[in-house]
Amino acid sequence: MEEFKELLRFLRLRKKLWLTPIVVVLFVIGSLLVIAQGSAFAPLIYTIF
Amino acid sequence: MHILGISAFYHDSAACLIEDGEIIAAAQEERFTRKKNDASFPKYSIQFCVKQSGIDPAEIRSVVFYEKPILKFERILETYFSFAPKGFSSFAKSMPIWAKEKFFQKTLLANELAGTLGSYIDWRSKLLFSSHHLSHGASAFFPSPYDDAAILTLDGVGEWATTSLAMGNKNRITTLKEIHFPHSLGLLYSAFTYYTGFKVNSGEYKLMGLAPYGRPKYKALIEENLINVAGDGSFHINMEYFDFATGLKMTNRKFERLFGGPARPYDFPPTQREMDIAASVQTVIEDVILKLAQDARSTTGSKNLCLAGGVALNCVANGRILREKIFDNVWVQPAAGDAGGALGAALAVWHMHFKGERSSDNKSDRMQGSLLGPAFSDLEIEEELRALGARYERLNDAALFDRVASALAEGKVVGWHQGRMEFGPRALGNRSILADPRDPDMQSQLNMKIKYRESFRPFAPSVLEEDAGEWFDTVRDSPYMGLVDTVAENKRCRVADEPGQRVKDLTEIGSEIPAVTHVDFTSRLQTVSADHNPRFHALISAFKSKTEVGLIVNTSFNVRGEPIVCTPKEAFNCFMSTDMDLLAINNFLVMKQNRTA
């Protein structure tokens, strides 16, 4: 949970709270994908991760 | 005060331990795990660093990660948001990784440190995070010889910055300008690396080595369509042609249409077209870097330049900065890629967070010749050689240098494993394969029979520092092989090529030292001083006394696709599996069973 609190503090500081709903949606979808896949594989191109 | 720097989780994991600003040890994880460009948590590198220092892990005051994961996450989210709905497949692949582990990097780091150095220490409270480009900039400036310097950091991407200019003064670094993702020279170069059939993040050297075989036919095409460069060197990449911001490829179909065909399949032999493309993008990159350097000089007013970031490993561009005399002095961090970020992060915290003082004499750097890795005692080596059933002799220094120099002069190829391993991508004379530079067949022999790599790739010379002026035009001090220079005119055996009449390959002799002369008469040289590496200096001196040539071929002690060897056992196994003739591990001279030395 500490990471999420830090992220919220960070977004507030950077005046990017508008990203919060996207973060929530991404983590819900991401978590579902992790559960569905069982494991996560890094894509080829490093800019995206 | 001890500070541990870590770079990990993207590529080239590494660790570095400093004590009151002095570098105690540094190593890349790949050398221990034997996985090239290993990105995993640098467990073995950390264990080595702590063992080397002889301290209890509890004495480590801070552990510094080389970048800020949260800032990187912000960049990734914003990038997806601005390109949406494009890039969904890439998003679907990357988000699970973030959701599972990357987002929780602080916890991950604390857990890994507990597993590596002991769970009785509260590692979470010791964790600090530097920023990616500050880590690079700190690795370039703090170990440099200078009191003040302009710091140019160029790479693919860290958090947001891809290019930054900073001013270094004593123990401070102030960022002056930044260019942000997706506008990146590193990613532009990587896009062409991908397009010409090489591997992104490791094939960039090959593209650079291929460039001298081609002509910059596509330079105008690149400048008109792909990159817009302003007078101060700031640039804008036209993302219509690239897929790297959100996709799983570097270039897209529009790019392929522009260059008249699809990307070359991975590892296919390059044709003249790939050579011309390589020459074109190399020229474009060099021109941009020169403009950035000119702007750095006029903005900072400093006569010194420090370089770091993956693009600073482009030693051809570095050599041009030196030759154009934009700065009086240029210093390139030997581990300019992400591995060096571990070193920079630790130094940044010591000097900028803890206000540690810094002294410099404007002459000597603090990298200790980059010999910062593990060494092995004679006892350990002899035990290992016995266990391996090796045929060897133990010689004194003078006899060793004489025997190895004689073997080199006779055209033999020698593995040279001495003292502490190098930190950074170059072998600097402690984990090297050595050969005679005068032999016109040596370049192809080394590529085909020893290194098992592409025949077009050139080799580098290690030259006695005092002899550099005899053999090369400009460079007099390049202990880390970070600069390319031209071979002196009186050492060349043919006139320079007219445009369109380039030699076809390296077998056409270009100089008195053909094995280390590229087709355009350039050479990526290392100057060797008796102060930095006395044993290597003594060996080259012995070779000179026999041949009147004060330089030798120096290539990294590995075969294609493998990391440079670390231990005597790895050196022995590499020696036995290739056509090397002799192997020197400290004072032990190892021979093959069926050969005479």
PDB file of C-alpha atoms in Angstrom, chain B residues 199-317:
ATOM      1  CA  LYS B 199      19.639  -6.454 -31.685  1.00  0.00           C
ATOM      2  CA  VAL B 200      18.391  -3.325 -29.904  1.00  0.00           C
ATOM      3  CA  ASN B 201      20.483  -2.407 -26.833  1.00  0.00           C
ATOM      4  CA  SER B 202      23.492  -4.466 -27.886  1.00  0.00           C
ATOM      5  CA  GLY B 203      23.788  -4.273 -31.681  1.00  0.00           C
ATOM      6  CA  GLU B 204      24.456  -0.520 -31.738  1.00  0.00           C
ATOM      7  CA  TYR B 205      28.232  -1.189 -31.733  1.00  0.00           C
ATOM      8  CA  LYS B 206      27.803  -3.275 -34.851  1.00  0.00           C
ATOM      9  CA  LEU B 207      25.913  -0.511 -36.638  1.00  0.00           C
ATOM     10  CA  MET B 208      28.707   1.902 -35.725  1.00  0.00           C
ATOM     11  CA  GLY B 209      31.329  -0.578 -36.962  1.00  0.00           C
ATOM     12  CA  LEU B 210      29.411  -1.067 -40.199  1.00  0.00           C
ATOM     13  CA  ALA B 211      29.161   2.659 -40.975  1.00  0.00           C
ATOM     14  CA  PRO B 212      32.662   3.160 -42.451  1.00  0.00           C
ATOM     15  CA  TYR B 213      31.876   0.580 -45.174  1.00  0.00           C
ATOM     16  CA  GLY B 214      29.004   2.676 -46.471  1.00  0.00           C
ATOM     17  CA  ARG B 215      28.321   6.087 -47.885  1.00  0.00           C
ATOM     18  CA  PRO B 216      25.797   8.455 -46.258  1.00  0.00           C
ATOM     19  CA  LYS B 217      23.349   8.204 -49.158  1.00  0.00           C
ATOM     20  CA  TYR B 218      20.314   8.447 -46.908  1.00  0.00           C
ATOM     21  CA  LYS B 219      21.475  11.399 -44.808  1.00  0.00           C
ATOM     22  CA  ALA B 220      19.228  13.924 -46.539  1.00  0.00           C
ATOM     23  CA  LEU B 221      16.289  11.515 -46.366  1.00  0.00           C
ATOM     24  CA  ILE B 222      16.744  11.154 -42.596  1.00  0.00           C
ATOM     25  CA  GLU B 223      17.143  14.896 -42.036  1.00  0.00           C
ATOM     26  CA  GLU B 224      14.160  15.777 -44.214  1.00  0.00           C
ATOM     27  CA  ASN B 225      11.777  13.222 -42.751  1.00  0.00           C
ATOM     28  CA  LEU B 226      12.846  11.789 -39.409  1.00  0.00           C
ATOM     29  CA  ILE B 227      14.564  14.451 -37.348  1.00  0.00           C
ATOM     30  CA  ASN B 228      14.355  18.210 -37.160  1.00  0.00           C
ATOM     31  CA  VAL B 229      17.468  19.765 -35.635  1.00  0.00           C
ATOM     32  CA  ALA B 230      17.672  23.363 -34.401  1.00  0.00           C
ATOM     33  CA  GLY B 231      20.816  25.487 -34.363  1.00  0.00           C
ATOM     34  CA  ASP B 232      21.524  24.707 -30.706  1.00  0.00           C
ATOM     35  CA  GLY B 233      21.363  20.951 -31.353  1.00  0.00           C
ATOM     36  CA  SER B 234      17.905  20.483 -29.817  1.00  0.00           C
ATOM     37  CA  PHE B 235      15.910  18.112 -31.973  1.00  0.00           C
ATOM     38  CA  HIS B 236      12.458  16.744 -32.636  1.00  0.00           C
ATOM     39  CA  ILE B 237      11.836  13.187 -33.864  1.00  0.00           C
ATOM     40  CA  ASN B 238       8.970  12.691 -36.306  1.00  0.00           C
ATOM     41  CA  MET B 239       7.026   9.932 -34.545  1.00  0.00           C
ATOM     42  CA  GLU B 240       4.964   9.180 -37.678  1.00  0.00           C
ATOM     43  CA  TYR B 241       7.816   6.862 -38.694  1.00  0.00           C
ATOM     44  CA  PHE B 242       8.454   5.090 -35.392  1.00  0.00           C
ATOM     45  CA  ASP B 243       6.658   2.550 -33.281  1.00  0.00           C
ATOM     46  CA  PHE B 244       8.773   2.603 -30.115  1.00  0.00           C
ATOM     47  CA  ALA B 245       6.599   4.946 -28.040  1.00  0.00           C
ATOM     48  CA  THR B 246       3.743   2.479 -27.781  1.00  0.00           C
ATOM     49  CA  GLY B 247       4.491  -0.504 -29.995  1.00  0.00           C
ATOM     50  CA  LEU B 248       6.564  -3.635 -29.819  1.00  0.00           C
ATOM     51  CA  LYS B 249       8.794  -2.682 -32.754  1.00  0.00           C
ATOM     52  CA  MET B 250      11.118   0.259 -33.233  1.00  0.00           C
ATOM     53  CA  THR B 251      10.016   1.305 -36.740  1.00  0.00           C
ATOM     54  CA  ASN B 252       6.705   1.117 -38.617  1.00  0.00           C
ATOM     55  CA  ARG B 253       5.466   0.592 -42.173  1.00  0.00           C
ATOM     56  CA  LYS B 254       5.813   4.241 -43.062  1.00  0.00           C
ATOM     57  CA  PHE B 255       9.494   4.005 -42.142  1.00  0.00           C
ATOM     58  CA  GLU B 256       9.841   0.905 -44.325  1.00  0.00           C
ATOM     59  CA  ARG B 257       8.201   2.697 -47.245  1.00  0.00           C
ATOM     60  CA  LEU B 258      10.567   5.649 -46.774  1.00  0.00           C
ATOM     61  CA  PHE B 259      13.627   3.381 -46.996  1.00  0.00           C
ATOM     62  CA  GLY B 260      12.145   1.186 -49.707  1.00  0.00           C
ATOM     63  CA  GLY B 261      11.813  -2.131 -47.914  1.00  0.00           C
ATOM     64  CA  PRO B 262      11.184  -4.047 -44.702  1.00  0.00           C
ATOM     65  CA  ALA B 263      13.611  -4.298 -41.813  1.00  0.00           C
ATOM     66  CA  ARG B 264      16.423  -6.785 -42.456  1.00  0.00           C
ATOM     67  CA  PRO B 265      15.765 -10.041 -40.580  1.00  0.00           C
ATOM     68  CA  TYR B 266      17.770 -10.477 -37.416  1.00  0.00           C
ATOM     69  CA  ASP B 267      21.373 -11.572 -37.917  1.00  0.00           C
ATOM     70  CA  PHE B 268      21.278 -11.653 -41.739  1.00  0.00           C
ATOM     71  CA  PRO B 269      24.622 -10.610 -43.280  1.00  0.00           C
ATOM     72  CA  PRO B 270      24.528  -6.875 -44.095  1.00  0.00           C
ATOM     73  CA  THR B 271      24.459  -5.734 -47.707  1.00  0.00           C
ATOM     74  CA  GLN B 272      25.759  -2.464 -49.154  1.00  0.00           C
ATOM     75  CA  ARG B 273      22.317  -0.972 -48.475  1.00  0.00           C
ATOM     76  CA  GLU B 274      22.627  -1.596 -44.710  1.00  0.00           C
ATOM     77  CA  MET B 275      26.173  -0.189 -44.831  1.00  0.00           C
ATOM     78  CA  ASP B 276      24.911   2.995 -46.495  1.00  0.00           C
ATOM     79  CA  ILE B 277      22.071   3.302 -43.989  1.00  0.00           C
ATOM     80  CA  ALA B 278      24.538   2.826 -41.114  1.00  0.00           C
ATOM     81  CA  ALA B 279      26.836   5.512 -42.563  1.00  0.00           C
ATOM     82  CA  SER B 280      23.874   7.868 -42.977  1.00  0.00           C
ATOM     83  CA  VAL B 281      22.476   7.617 -39.459  1.00  0.00           C
ATOM     84  CA  GLN B 282      25.993   7.741 -37.972  1.00  0.00           C
ATOM     85  CA  THR B 283      26.656  11.021 -39.812  1.00  0.00           C
ATOM     86  CA  VAL B 284      23.321  12.483 -38.714  1.00  0.00           C
ATOM     87  CA  ILE B 285      23.938  11.541 -35.071  1.00  0.00           C
ATOM     88  CA  GLU B 286      27.466  12.961 -35.154  1.00  0.00           C
ATOM     89  CA  ASP B 287      26.220  16.261 -36.584  1.00  0.00           C
ATOM     90  CA  VAL B 288      23.581  16.580 -33.849  1.00  0.00           C
ATOM     91  CA  ILE B 289      26.085  15.719 -31.108  1.00  0.00           C
ATOM     92  CA  LEU B 290      28.534  18.308 -32.444  1.00  0.00           C
ATOM     93  CA  LYS B 291      25.814  20.966 -32.331  1.00  0.00           C
ATOM     94  CA  LEU B 292      24.884  19.913 -28.788  1.00  0.00           C
ATOM     95  CA  ALA B 293      28.552  20.116 -27.795  1.00  0.00           C
ATOM     96  CA  GLN B 294      28.900  23.601 -29.323  1.00  0.00           C
ATOM     97  CA  ASP B 295      25.811  24.711 -27.424  1.00  0.00           C
ATOM     98  CA  ALA B 296      27.173  23.145 -24.218  1.00  0.00           C
ATOM     99  CA  ARG B 297      30.381  25.140 -24.635  1.00  0.00           C
ATOM    100  CA  SER B 298      28.624  28.460 -25.227  1.00  0.00           C
ATOM    101  CA  THR B 299      26.017  27.876 -22.488  1.00  0.00           C
ATOM    102  CA  THR B 300      28.403  26.801 -19.727  1.00  0.00           C
ATOM    103  CA  GLY B 301      31.598  28.613 -20.780  1.00  0.00           C
ATOM    104  CA  SER B 302      33.577  25.664 -19.416  1.00  0.00           C
ATOM    105  CA  LYS B 303      36.570  24.394 -21.376  1.00  0.00           C
ATOM    106  CA  ASN B 304      35.931  20.824 -20.158  1.00  0.00           C
ATOM    107  CA  LEU B 305      33.299  18.370 -21.333  1.00  0.00           C
ATOM    108  CA  CYS B 306      32.135  15.202 -19.576  1.00  0.00           C
ATOM    109  CA  LEU B 307      30.017  12.655 -21.443  1.00  0.00           C
ATOM    110  CA  ALA B 308      27.861   9.745 -20.331  1.00  0.00           C
ATOM    111  CA  GLY B 309      24.745   7.805 -21.360  1.00  0.00           C
ATOM    112  CA  GLY B 310      24.574   4.981 -23.874  1.00  0.00           C
ATOM    113  CA  VAL B 311      25.087   7.323 -26.855  1.00  0.00           C
ATOM    114  CA  ALA B 312      28.410   8.397 -25.303  1.00  0.00           C
ATOM    115  CA  LEU B 313      29.639   4.876 -26.103  1.00  0.00           C
ATOM    116  CA  ASN B 314      29.599   6.051 -29.728  1.00  0.00           C
ATOM    117  CA  CYS B 315      33.357   6.561 -29.717  1.00  0.00           C
ATOM    118  CA  VAL B 316      33.330   7.739 -33.349  1.00  0.00           C
ATOM    119  CA  ALA B 317      31.164  10.739 -32.370  1.00  0.00           C
TER     120      ALA B 317
END
